[in-house]
mmCIF file of C-alpha atoms and ligand atoms in Angstrom:
data_model
loop_
_atom_site.group_PDB
_atom_site.id
_atom_site.type_symbol
_atom_site.label_atom_id
_atom_site.label_comp_id
_atom_site.label_asym_id
_atom_site.label_seq_id
_atom_site.Cartn_x
_atom_site.Cartn_y
_atom_site.Cartn_z
ATOM 1 C CA UNK A 1 12.394 -32.425 196.529
ATOM 2 C CA UNK A 2 16.044 -33.669 196.519
ATOM 3 C CA UNK A 3 17.616 -37.025 196.274
ATOM 4 C CA UNK A 4 20.264 -35.772 198.664
ATOM 5 C CA UNK A 5 22.916 -35.988 195.993
ATOM 6 C CA UNK A 6 22.410 -32.687 194.172
ATOM 7 C CA UNK A 7 22.703 -34.442 190.745
ATOM 8 C CA UNK A 8 18.968 -35.074 189.840
ATOM 9 C CA UNK A 9 18.824 -35.887 186.089
ATOM 10 C CA UNK A 10 16.325 -33.915 183.858
ATOM 11 C CA UNK A 11 13.774 -36.415 183.719
ATOM 12 C CA UNK A 12 10.665 -36.970 181.498
ATOM 13 C CA UNK A 13 7.069 -36.366 182.704
ATOM 14 C CA UNK A 14 6.461 -40.098 183.368
ATOM 15 C CA UNK A 15 9.553 -40.403 185.595
ATOM 16 C CA UNK A 16 8.782 -37.219 187.598
ATOM 17 C CA UNK A 17 5.277 -38.617 188.339
ATOM 18 C CA UNK A 18 6.200 -42.181 189.234
ATOM 19 C CA UNK A 19 8.765 -40.998 191.704
ATOM 20 C CA UNK A 20 6.726 -38.016 192.867
ATOM 21 C CA UNK A 21 9.755 -35.871 192.132
ATOM 22 C CA UNK A 22 11.967 -38.233 194.048
ATOM 23 C CA UNK A 23 11.233 -37.032 197.370
ATOM 24 C CA UNK A 24 12.669 -38.979 200.295
ATOM 25 C CA UNK A 25 11.731 -38.293 203.881
ATOM 26 C CA UNK A 26 14.799 -36.665 205.549
ATOM 27 C CA UNK A 27 13.792 -37.962 208.959
ATOM 28 C CA UNK A 28 13.180 -41.525 208.199
ATOM 29 C CA UNK A 29 14.196 -42.225 204.492
ATOM 30 C CA UNK A 30 10.537 -43.026 203.682
ATOM 31 C CA UNK A 31 9.872 -43.267 199.943
ATOM 32 C CA UNK A 32 6.088 -42.537 200.387
ATOM 33 C CA UNK A 33 5.573 -39.097 202.227
ATOM 34 C CA UNK A 34 3.870 -39.055 205.611
ATOM 35 C CA UNK A 35 0.373 -37.694 205.831
ATOM 36 C CA UNK A 36 0.822 -34.335 207.561
ATOM 37 C CA UNK A 37 -2.513 -33.491 209.445
ATOM 38 C CA UNK A 38 -1.168 -30.543 211.454
ATOM 39 C CA UNK A 39 -3.389 -27.375 211.097
ATOM 40 C CA UNK A 40 -0.674 -25.228 212.800
ATOM 41 C CA UNK A 41 3.125 -24.875 212.780
ATOM 42 C CA UNK A 42 5.519 -23.675 215.566
ATOM 43 C CA UNK A 43 7.390 -20.492 215.833
ATOM 44 C CA UNK A 44 10.962 -20.206 217.362
ATOM 45 C CA UNK A 45 11.930 -17.953 220.319
ATOM 46 C CA UNK A 46 12.290 -15.188 218.037
ATOM 47 C CA UNK A 47 8.689 -15.790 216.949
ATOM 48 C CA UNK A 48 9.739 -16.468 213.375
ATOM 49 C CA UNK A 49 8.174 -19.617 211.692
ATOM 50 C CA UNK A 50 10.532 -22.524 211.540
ATOM 51 C CA UNK A 51 9.532 -23.405 207.969
ATOM 52 C CA UNK A 52 7.484 -21.593 205.299
ATOM 53 C CA UNK A 53 4.377 -23.197 206.785
ATOM 54 C CA UNK A 54 2.088 -21.324 209.357
ATOM 55 C CA UNK A 55 -1.451 -22.494 209.272
ATOM 56 C CA UNK A 56 -3.245 -24.978 207.164
ATOM 57 C CA UNK A 57 -5.655 -22.627 205.463
ATOM 58 C CA UNK A 58 -2.698 -20.545 204.205
ATOM 59 C CA UNK A 59 -0.153 -23.251 203.319
ATOM 60 C CA UNK A 60 0.209 -26.711 204.348
ATOM 61 C CA UNK A 61 3.215 -29.004 204.118
ATOM 62 C CA UNK A 62 0.827 -31.532 202.615
ATOM 63 C CA UNK A 63 0.573 -29.438 199.342
ATOM 64 C CA UNK A 64 4.079 -28.880 198.658
ATOM 65 C CA UNK A 65 4.795 -32.065 196.904
ATOM 66 C CA UNK A 66 1.537 -32.419 194.686
ATOM 67 C CA UNK A 67 1.686 -28.748 193.792
ATOM 68 C CA UNK A 68 5.327 -28.973 192.855
ATOM 69 C CA UNK A 69 4.785 -32.175 190.751
ATOM 70 C CA UNK A 70 1.637 -30.662 189.015
ATOM 71 C CA UNK A 71 3.290 -27.263 188.177
ATOM 72 C CA UNK A 72 6.269 -29.422 186.553
ATOM 73 C CA UNK A 73 3.772 -31.631 184.508
ATOM 74 C CA UNK A 74 1.936 -28.609 183.302
ATOM 75 C CA UNK A 75 5.086 -26.522 182.609
ATOM 76 C CA UNK A 76 3.975 -23.647 184.917
ATOM 77 C CA UNK A 77 5.550 -21.387 187.292
ATOM 78 C CA UNK A 78 3.308 -22.253 190.176
ATOM 79 C CA UNK A 79 0.259 -24.546 191.110
ATOM 80 C CA UNK A 80 -2.255 -24.335 193.957
ATOM 81 C CA UNK A 81 -4.466 -27.039 195.153
ATOM 82 C CA UNK A 82 -8.207 -26.335 196.089
ATOM 83 C CA UNK A 83 -10.945 -28.128 197.795
ATOM 84 C CA UNK A 84 -12.731 -29.027 194.434
ATOM 85 C CA UNK A 85 -12.360 -28.255 190.753
ATOM 86 C CA UNK A 86 -15.319 -25.690 191.292
ATOM 87 C CA UNK A 87 -13.387 -24.132 194.163
ATOM 88 C CA UNK A 88 -10.439 -23.784 191.856
ATOM 89 C CA UNK A 89 -12.634 -22.367 188.881
ATOM 90 C CA UNK A 90 -14.458 -19.883 190.951
ATOM 91 C CA UNK A 91 -11.225 -18.632 192.431
ATOM 92 C CA UNK A 92 -10.090 -17.707 188.767
ATOM 93 C CA UNK A 93 -13.132 -15.492 188.416
ATOM 94 C CA UNK A 94 -13.393 -14.157 192.043
ATOM 95 C CA UNK A 95 -9.723 -12.876 191.570
ATOM 96 C CA UNK A 96 -11.349 -10.545 188.917
ATOM 97 C CA UNK A 97 -13.047 -7.187 189.932
ATOM 98 C CA UNK A 98 -16.750 -6.189 189.529
ATOM 99 C CA UNK A 99 -17.192 -4.545 186.081
ATOM 100 C CA UNK A 100 -14.609 -6.873 184.461
ATOM 101 C CA UNK A 101 -15.924 -8.823 181.365
ATOM 102 C CA UNK A 102 -15.206 -12.314 180.697
ATOM 103 C CA UNK A 103 -15.823 -14.611 177.663
ATOM 104 C CA UNK A 104 -16.877 -18.212 178.423
ATOM 105 C CA UNK A 105 -18.016 -21.289 176.204
ATOM 106 C CA UNK A 106 -21.511 -22.176 176.374
ATOM 107 C CA UNK A 107 -21.363 -25.993 176.292
ATOM 108 C CA UNK A 108 -18.728 -27.013 178.859
ATOM 109 C CA UNK A 109 -18.873 -28.444 182.205
ATOM 110 C CA UNK A 110 -22.504 -27.355 182.991
ATOM 111 C CA UNK A 111 -21.816 -25.922 186.595
ATOM 112 C CA UNK A 112 -19.483 -23.060 185.491
ATOM 113 C CA UNK A 113 -22.004 -21.279 183.149
ATOM 114 C CA UNK A 114 -24.694 -21.925 185.725
ATOM 115 C CA UNK A 115 -22.414 -20.409 188.526
ATOM 116 C CA UNK A 116 -21.533 -17.435 186.295
ATOM 117 C CA UNK A 117 -25.167 -16.556 185.575
ATOM 118 C CA UNK A 118 -26.543 -17.315 188.935
ATOM 119 C CA UNK A 119 -23.708 -15.804 191.201
ATOM 120 C CA UNK A 120 -20.812 -14.026 189.393
ATOM 121 C CA UNK A 121 -22.984 -11.817 187.173
ATOM 122 C CA UNK A 122 -25.218 -10.676 189.908
ATOM 123 C CA UNK A 123 -21.971 -9.930 191.927
ATOM 124 C CA UNK A 124 -20.775 -7.647 189.074
ATOM 125 C CA UNK A 125 -18.874 -9.608 186.423
ATOM 126 C CA UNK A 126 -20.102 -9.148 182.992
ATOM 127 C CA UNK A 127 -20.002 -12.543 180.840
ATOM 128 C CA UNK A 128 -20.567 -13.444 177.293
ATOM 129 C CA UNK A 129 -21.066 -16.902 176.282
ATOM 130 C CA UNK A 130 -19.914 -18.355 172.890
ATOM 131 C CA UNK A 131 -20.165 -21.707 171.083
ATOM 132 C CA UNK A 132 -17.715 -24.243 172.155
ATOM 133 C CA UNK A 133 -14.813 -25.077 169.727
ATOM 134 C CA UNK A 134 -15.401 -21.794 167.744
ATOM 135 C CA UNK A 135 -12.311 -19.439 168.067
ATOM 136 C CA UNK A 136 -13.540 -16.784 165.599
ATOM 137 C CA UNK A 137 -16.859 -16.477 167.826
ATOM 138 C CA UNK A 138 -14.573 -16.311 170.989
ATOM 139 C CA UNK A 139 -12.409 -13.607 169.179
ATOM 140 C CA UNK A 140 -15.397 -11.563 168.159
ATOM 141 C CA UNK A 141 -16.925 -11.506 171.717
ATOM 142 C CA UNK A 142 -13.549 -10.050 173.247
ATOM 143 C CA UNK A 143 -13.709 -6.293 174.091
ATOM 144 C CA UNK A 144 -10.257 -4.975 174.050
ATOM 145 C CA UNK A 145 -9.418 -3.267 177.223
ATOM 146 C CA UNK A 146 -12.568 -4.476 179.043
ATOM 147 C CA UNK A 147 -12.375 -8.257 178.699
ATOM 148 C CA UNK A 148 -10.035 -9.804 181.406
ATOM 149 C CA UNK A 149 -10.402 -13.378 180.861
ATOM 150 C CA UNK A 150 -11.424 -15.896 178.311
ATOM 151 C CA UNK A 151 -12.411 -19.460 179.573
ATOM 152 C CA UNK A 152 -12.266 -22.560 177.319
ATOM 153 C CA UNK A 153 -12.481 -26.237 177.916
ATOM 154 C CA UNK A 154 -11.059 -28.762 175.606
ATOM 155 C CA UNK A 155 -12.103 -31.428 174.703
ATOM 156 C CA UNK A 156 -15.357 -30.159 176.228
ATOM 157 C CA UNK A 157 -17.852 -31.884 178.383
ATOM 158 C CA UNK A 158 -20.071 -33.803 177.097
ATOM 159 C CA UNK A 159 -19.805 -33.345 173.371
ATOM 160 C CA UNK A 160 -15.903 -33.486 173.266
ATOM 161 C CA UNK A 161 -15.705 -30.585 170.924
ATOM 162 C CA UNK A 162 -12.096 -29.492 170.634
ATOM 163 C CA UNK A 163 -10.918 -25.850 170.855
ATOM 164 C CA UNK A 164 -7.489 -24.629 169.192
ATOM 165 C CA UNK A 165 -5.716 -23.378 172.399
ATOM 166 C CA UNK A 166 -2.888 -21.528 170.604
ATOM 167 C CA UNK A 167 -5.337 -19.650 168.519
ATOM 168 C CA UNK A 168 -7.636 -18.765 171.447
ATOM 169 C CA UNK A 169 -4.535 -17.703 173.557
ATOM 170 C CA UNK A 170 -3.387 -15.494 170.622
ATOM 171 C CA UNK A 171 -6.912 -13.834 170.268
ATOM 172 C CA UNK A 172 -7.324 -13.372 174.078
ATOM 173 C CA UNK A 173 -3.872 -11.798 174.354
ATOM 174 C CA UNK A 174 -4.533 -9.307 171.354
ATOM 175 C CA UNK A 175 -7.510 -8.133 173.422
ATOM 176 C CA UNK A 176 -5.323 -7.769 176.694
ATOM 177 C CA UNK A 177 -7.176 -10.651 178.188
ATOM 178 C CA UNK A 178 -5.983 -13.921 179.879
ATOM 179 C CA UNK A 179 -6.696 -17.346 178.712
ATOM 180 C CA UNK A 180 -7.773 -20.038 181.303
ATOM 181 C CA UNK A 181 -8.107 -23.643 180.110
ATOM 182 C CA UNK A 182 -10.029 -26.412 181.832
ATOM 183 C CA UNK A 183 -7.566 -29.205 180.985
ATOM 184 C CA UNK A 184 -9.437 -31.923 183.031
ATOM 185 C CA UNK A 185 -10.399 -34.228 180.050
ATOM 186 C CA UNK A 186 -7.097 -34.233 178.445
ATOM 187 C CA UNK A 187 -4.652 -34.069 181.508
ATOM 188 C CA UNK A 188 -1.054 -32.909 181.126
ATOM 189 C CA UNK A 189 -0.297 -36.286 179.705
ATOM 190 C CA UNK A 190 -1.956 -35.443 176.396
ATOM 191 C CA UNK A 191 -2.129 -31.601 176.333
ATOM 192 C CA UNK A 192 -0.045 -28.901 177.992
ATOM 193 C CA UNK A 193 -1.925 -25.532 177.465
ATOM 194 C CA UNK A 194 0.677 -23.285 178.862
ATOM 195 C CA UNK A 195 3.120 -24.364 176.221
ATOM 196 C CA UNK A 196 0.386 -23.377 173.835
ATOM 197 C CA UNK A 197 0.106 -19.776 175.324
ATOM 198 C CA UNK A 198 -2.646 -20.329 178.136
ATOM 199 C CA UNK A 199 -2.065 -18.242 181.210
ATOM 200 C CA UNK A 200 -3.948 -20.564 183.775
ATOM 201 C CA UNK A 201 -4.833 -24.152 183.703
ATOM 202 C CA UNK A 202 -7.594 -25.623 185.742
ATOM 203 C CA UNK A 203 -7.997 -29.254 186.714
ATOM 204 C CA UNK A 204 -10.865 -31.023 188.471
ATOM 205 C CA UNK A 205 -8.325 -33.308 190.128
ATOM 206 C CA UNK A 206 -11.321 -35.323 191.225
ATOM 207 C CA UNK A 207 -11.011 -36.740 187.893
ATOM 208 C CA UNK A 208 -7.917 -38.245 185.961
ATOM 209 C CA UNK A 209 -5.204 -36.597 188.171
ATOM 210 C CA UNK A 210 -6.303 -38.471 191.203
ATOM 211 C CA UNK A 211 -8.064 -41.144 188.890
ATOM 212 C CA UNK A 212 -9.589 -43.487 191.774
ATOM 213 C CA UNK A 213 -13.024 -41.764 192.264
ATOM 214 C CA UNK A 214 -12.109 -41.330 195.930
ATOM 215 C CA UNK A 215 -10.862 -37.689 196.294
ATOM 216 C CA UNK A 216 -12.601 -34.303 195.622
ATOM 217 C CA UNK A 217 -10.024 -32.077 194.555
ATOM 218 C CA UNK A 218 -9.207 -28.962 192.196
ATOM 219 C CA UNK A 219 -5.976 -27.363 191.043
ATOM 220 C CA UNK A 220 -4.816 -24.407 189.167
ATOM 221 C CA UNK A 221 -1.450 -23.913 187.417
ATOM 222 C CA UNK A 222 -0.205 -20.414 186.534
ATOM 223 C CA UNK A 223 2.122 -19.699 183.590
ATOM 224 C CA UNK A 224 3.584 -16.789 185.761
ATOM 225 C CA UNK A 225 3.712 -16.118 189.449
ATOM 226 C CA UNK A 226 2.379 -12.503 188.938
ATOM 227 C CA UNK A 227 -0.250 -10.111 190.729
ATOM 228 C CA UNK A 228 -3.106 -11.907 189.320
ATOM 229 C CA UNK A 229 -1.881 -15.244 190.642
ATOM 230 C CA UNK A 230 -1.421 -13.481 193.933
ATOM 231 C CA UNK A 231 -5.070 -12.472 193.823
ATOM 232 C CA UNK A 232 -6.006 -16.157 192.970
ATOM 233 C CA UNK A 233 -4.039 -17.468 195.844
ATOM 234 C CA UNK A 234 -5.654 -14.852 198.069
ATOM 235 C CA UNK A 235 -8.935 -16.305 197.352
ATOM 236 C CA UNK A 236 -7.848 -19.747 198.621
ATOM 237 C CA UNK A 237 -5.956 -18.323 201.605
ATOM 238 C CA UNK A 238 -8.495 -15.809 202.913
ATOM 239 C CA UNK A 239 -11.782 -17.395 201.668
ATOM 240 C CA UNK A 240 -10.734 -20.906 202.630
ATOM 241 C CA UNK A 241 -11.592 -23.211 199.867
ATOM 242 C CA UNK A 242 -8.734 -25.509 200.838
ATOM 243 C CA UNK A 243 -8.039 -29.247 200.452
ATOM 244 C CA UNK A 244 -7.603 -31.384 203.481
ATOM 245 C CA UNK A 245 -4.188 -32.965 204.073
ATOM 246 C CA UNK A 246 -5.231 -36.605 203.576
ATOM 247 C CA UNK A 247 -6.931 -35.681 200.180
ATOM 248 C CA UNK A 248 -3.709 -33.986 199.236
ATOM 249 C CA UNK A 249 -1.690 -37.118 200.082
ATOM 250 C CA UNK A 250 -4.189 -39.411 198.133
ATOM 251 C CA UNK A 251 -4.070 -37.091 195.108
ATOM 252 C CA UNK A 252 -0.151 -37.376 194.977
ATOM 253 C CA UNK A 253 -0.463 -41.186 195.229
ATOM 254 C CA UNK A 254 -2.985 -41.145 192.439
ATOM 255 C CA UNK A 255 -0.803 -38.821 190.279
ATOM 256 C CA UNK A 256 2.190 -41.382 190.259
ATOM 257 C CA UNK A 257 0.128 -43.694 187.817
ATOM 258 C CA UNK A 258 -1.293 -40.748 185.746
ATOM 259 C CA UNK A 259 0.584 -41.546 182.611
ATOM 260 C CA UNK A 260 -0.337 -45.264 182.583
ATOM 261 C CA UNK A 261 -3.834 -44.806 183.260
ATOM 262 C CA UNK A 262 -4.552 -41.809 180.702
ATOM 263 C CA UNK A 263 -2.638 -43.736 178.016
ATOM 264 C CA UNK A 264 -4.644 -47.012 178.665
ATOM 265 C CA UNK A 265 -7.875 -45.189 178.798
ATOM 266 C CA UNK A 266 -7.159 -43.253 175.601
ATOM 267 C CA UNK A 267 -6.308 -46.424 173.684
ATOM 268 C CA UNK A 268 -9.508 -48.129 174.951
ATOM 269 C CA UNK A 269 -11.685 -45.095 174.195
ATOM 270 C CA UNK A 270 -10.249 -44.967 170.597
ATOM 271 C CA UNK A 271 -11.094 -48.719 170.207
ATOM 272 C CA UNK A 272 -14.643 -48.365 171.588
ATOM 273 C CA UNK A 273 -15.450 -45.321 169.406
ATOM 274 C CA UNK A 274 -13.875 -47.062 166.330
ATOM 275 C CA UNK A 275 -15.952 -50.221 167.016
ATOM 276 C CA UNK A 276 -19.405 -48.386 167.549
ATOM 277 C CA UNK A 277 -18.874 -45.517 164.956
ATOM 278 C CA UNK A 278 -21.649 -45.976 162.281
ATOM 279 C CA UNK A 279 -23.728 -48.266 164.516
ATOM 280 C CA UNK A 280 -27.305 -48.403 162.924
ATOM 281 C CA UNK A 281 -28.881 -47.236 166.270
ATOM 282 C CA UNK A 282 -26.586 -44.299 166.761
ATOM 283 C CA UNK A 283 -26.819 -40.876 165.445
ATOM 284 C CA UNK A 284 -22.995 -40.443 165.984
ATOM 285 C CA UNK A 285 -19.989 -41.192 168.304
ATOM 286 C CA UNK A 286 -18.465 -37.911 169.487
ATOM 287 C CA UNK A 287 -14.807 -38.592 170.041
ATOM 288 C CA UNK A 288 -11.841 -36.428 168.772
ATOM 289 C CA UNK A 289 -9.776 -39.366 167.987
ATOM 290 C CA UNK A 290 -12.047 -40.385 165.134
ATOM 291 C CA UNK A 291 -10.533 -39.078 161.903
ATOM 292 C CA UNK A 292 -14.137 -37.631 160.680
ATOM 293 C CA UNK A 293 -14.734 -35.985 164.050
ATOM 294 C CA UNK A 294 -15.190 -32.134 163.669
ATOM 295 C CA UNK A 295 -12.240 -31.596 166.297
ATOM 296 C CA UNK A 296 -9.821 -34.249 164.848
ATOM 297 C CA UNK A 297 -7.560 -31.860 162.941
ATOM 298 C CA UNK A 298 -6.934 -29.547 165.924
ATOM 299 C CA UNK A 299 -6.811 -32.461 168.429
ATOM 300 C CA UNK A 300 -4.159 -34.157 166.375
ATOM 301 C CA UNK A 301 -2.127 -31.029 166.499
ATOM 302 C CA UNK A 302 -2.526 -30.246 170.269
ATOM 303 C CA UNK A 303 -2.966 -33.669 171.895
ATOM 304 C CA UNK A 304 -0.033 -35.981 172.070
ATOM 305 C CA UNK A 305 -0.232 -39.671 172.599
ATOM 306 C CA UNK A 306 -4.026 -40.050 172.526
ATOM 307 C CA UNK A 307 -7.393 -38.327 172.484
ATOM 308 C CA UNK A 308 -8.480 -39.044 176.095
ATOM 309 C CA UNK A 309 -10.692 -41.488 177.774
ATOM 310 C CA UNK A 310 -14.074 -39.665 177.355
ATOM 311 C CA UNK A 311 -16.596 -40.172 174.501
ATOM 312 C CA UNK A 312 -20.163 -39.679 174.032
ATOM 313 C CA UNK A 313 -22.893 -41.657 172.133
ATOM 314 C CA UNK A 314 -25.880 -40.096 170.515
ATOM 315 C CA UNK A 315 -28.994 -42.428 169.898
ATOM 316 C CA UNK A 316 -31.440 -42.296 167.029
ATOM 317 C CA UNK A 317 -34.179 -43.240 169.355
ATOM 318 C CA UNK A 318 -33.618 -40.061 171.610
ATOM 319 C CA UNK A 319 -33.631 -39.978 175.364
ATOM 320 C CA UNK A 320 -35.904 -43.210 175.605
ATOM 321 C CA UNK A 321 -33.422 -45.198 173.656
ATOM 322 C CA UNK A 322 -30.317 -43.829 175.624
ATOM 323 C CA UNK A 323 -32.149 -44.668 178.894
ATOM 324 C CA UNK A 324 -33.205 -48.106 177.800
ATOM 325 C CA UNK A 325 -29.691 -48.856 176.799
ATOM 326 C CA UNK A 326 -28.072 -47.704 179.993
ATOM 327 C CA UNK A 327 -30.497 -49.696 182.039
ATOM 328 C CA UNK A 328 -28.886 -53.021 180.442
ATOM 329 C CA UNK A 329 -25.288 -52.367 181.166
ATOM 330 C CA UNK A 330 -23.637 -54.547 183.522
ATOM 331 C CA UNK A 331 -19.921 -53.387 183.763
ATOM 332 C CA UNK A 332 -20.296 -49.602 183.019
ATOM 333 C CA UNK A 333 -21.640 -48.113 186.257
ATOM 334 C CA UNK A 334 -24.505 -45.661 186.112
ATOM 335 C CA UNK A 335 -22.951 -42.688 187.980
ATOM 336 C CA UNK A 336 -21.739 -39.246 187.432
ATOM 337 C CA UNK A 337 -18.111 -38.121 187.266
ATOM 338 C CA UNK A 338 -15.350 -39.314 185.108
ATOM 339 C CA UNK A 339 -11.500 -40.198 184.935
ATOM 340 C CA UNK A 340 -11.480 -43.101 187.436
ATOM 341 C CA UNK A 341 -10.172 -46.475 186.816
ATOM 342 C CA UNK A 342 -13.728 -47.972 186.661
ATOM 343 C CA UNK A 343 -15.863 -47.077 183.536
ATOM 344 C CA UNK A 344 -18.908 -44.895 184.058
ATOM 345 C CA UNK A 345 -21.838 -44.069 182.026
ATOM 346 C CA UNK A 346 -24.118 -41.041 182.325
ATOM 347 C CA UNK A 347 -27.183 -39.485 180.960
ATOM 348 C CA UNK A 348 -26.184 -35.862 181.251
ATOM 349 C CA UNK A 349 -29.670 -34.635 180.334
ATOM 350 C CA UNK A 350 -31.047 -36.086 183.494
ATOM 351 C CA UNK A 351 -28.348 -34.442 185.561
ATOM 352 C CA UNK A 352 -28.224 -30.913 183.771
ATOM 353 C CA UNK A 353 -32.019 -30.530 183.591
ATOM 354 C CA UNK A 354 -34.225 -29.498 180.621
ATOM 355 C CA UNK A 355 -32.390 -25.956 180.107
ATOM 356 C CA UNK A 356 -29.247 -27.757 179.471
ATOM 357 C CA UNK A 357 -27.628 -27.259 176.099
ATOM 358 C CA UNK A 358 -26.780 -31.156 176.130
ATOM 359 C CA UNK A 359 -28.788 -33.204 173.861
ATOM 360 C CA UNK A 360 -31.208 -35.447 175.544
ATOM 361 C CA UNK A 361 -30.184 -38.328 173.166
ATOM 362 C CA UNK A 362 -26.612 -38.378 174.589
ATOM 363 C CA UNK A 363 -24.827 -40.714 176.870
ATOM 364 C CA UNK A 364 -21.414 -39.663 178.251
ATOM 365 C CA UNK A 365 -18.948 -42.525 178.700
ATOM 366 C CA UNK A 366 -15.925 -42.551 180.903
ATOM 367 C CA UNK A 367 -13.567 -45.399 179.949
ATOM 368 C CA UNK A 368 -11.754 -46.974 182.751
ATOM 369 C CA UNK A 369 -8.800 -49.456 182.649
ATOM 370 C CA UNK A 370 -10.884 -52.794 182.384
ATOM 371 C CA UNK A 371 -10.131 -55.050 179.394
ATOM 372 C CA UNK A 372 -11.419 -53.270 176.367
ATOM 373 C CA UNK A 373 -13.088 -56.385 175.028
ATOM 374 C CA UNK A 374 -15.198 -56.685 178.058
ATOM 375 C CA UNK A 375 -16.183 -53.096 177.711
ATOM 376 C CA UNK A 376 -17.205 -53.468 174.146
ATOM 377 C CA UNK A 377 -19.196 -56.641 174.948
ATOM 378 C CA UNK A 378 -21.072 -54.926 177.619
ATOM 379 C CA UNK A 379 -22.066 -52.021 175.278
ATOM 380 C CA UNK A 380 -22.830 -54.471 172.532
ATOM 381 C CA UNK A 381 -25.354 -56.314 174.654
ATOM 382 C CA UNK A 382 -26.928 -52.996 175.777
ATOM 383 C CA UNK A 383 -27.969 -52.301 172.039
ATOM 384 C CA UNK A 384 -30.115 -55.469 172.282
ATOM 385 C CA UNK A 385 -32.439 -53.451 174.433
ATOM 386 C CA UNK A 386 -33.218 -50.796 171.823
HETATM 387 C C1 LIG B 1 -15.937 -32.567 187.321
HETATM 388 C C2 LIG B 1 -15.493 -31.177 186.602
HETATM 389 C C3 LIG B 1 -15.389 -30.054 186.942
HETATM 390 C C4 LIG B 1 -15.770 -29.716 188.504
HETATM 391 O O1 LIG B 1 -14.898 -30.138 189.365
HETATM 392 P P1 LIG B 1 -15.234 -30.748 190.843
HETATM 393 O O2 LIG B 1 -14.025 -31.390 191.369
HETATM 394 O O3 LIG B 1 -16.539 -31.606 190.731
HETATM 395 O O4 LIG B 1 -15.650 -29.438 191.613
HETATM 396 C C5 LIG B 1 -14.935 -29.104 186.237
HETATM 397 N N1 LIG B 1 -14.612 -29.302 184.861
HETATM 398 C C6 LIG B 1 -14.717 -30.503 184.426
HETATM 399 C C7 LIG B 1 -14.284 -30.774 183.000
HETATM 400 C C8 LIG B 1 -15.188 -31.554 185.164
HETATM 401 O O5 LIG B 1 -15.215 -32.798 184.625
#
């Protein structure tokens, strides 16, 4: 990752991301890296590998640059890319041992509690579920000497409740457990959990890191390159939940504009939340950037430069009103996922099913980079339907 002069300045995150760490192809001088599709790497006559790369499932040259950039942006010792956010997430739990206990928040990205209940618990993990945002409840569920890991998501899907990362890390560490943080919604632009005491950071890189709704990707960042991290890497290398080289290339390309996108999305989300707060047809607007939001005080402390591009609207008229409202929207695409440049809206209740803890009157909104006045006008005309 050198500019060839050996005098790289200590740059700010925006600069590191825009330049993808300043890498220049030594063979051609290319500023954009080549896509490296090779599954295998040659050995010399002494049968030693020519570079640290051997076989794509274990380590690809295509991962080096995005992993190095993400580790820098999160302030971690190492990063690893995975085939998806869930592949990264499950590696964190699969690196534990049967009989280990974990504490996980209840209302978060819904696939994780589902996978834990349906797969990890039958496999042998013990799991306790605690209310999202509530650090005393998390602390009370930790069993010193038995709990190996606590998992939090902040702001958490799809209510955008905020958890105090520093307090959760202190509680986990007092019990001898690690703290893992799903930092997908905040991104390292707004929150760096490792600086607040977290041990592992997870991203669905499908979302803000890539930012263009065209790559499925996951990533982990570790505070320390220790034995636990080696076990996590083992899950990727041996079990094979790896990312394709072209996806890694696209991800790096997306990350170059991360700061611009997330700042614009945060600014527009705050404008939308402020505009619709107190609307007579809404129960409430869930957004940690609103001064009266339950998570605002903690968010103000641990998020820098914005409160993210995600918000939810809860309708007084219940699921029927929420669905009638989305049916009229013209600009917001009715689709799952989040963090892309185009605005999306989703009725999570339909996706998560009737046992979901998500209120059926809730619509999740992912704010893109369109002009905010156009977005507000689209939402305004949606209210005419209900
Ligand atoms: C999408 C998402 C995930 C899962 O990531 P995939 O890339 O879809 O596997 C995990 N956490 C959060 C917060 C997400 O939004």
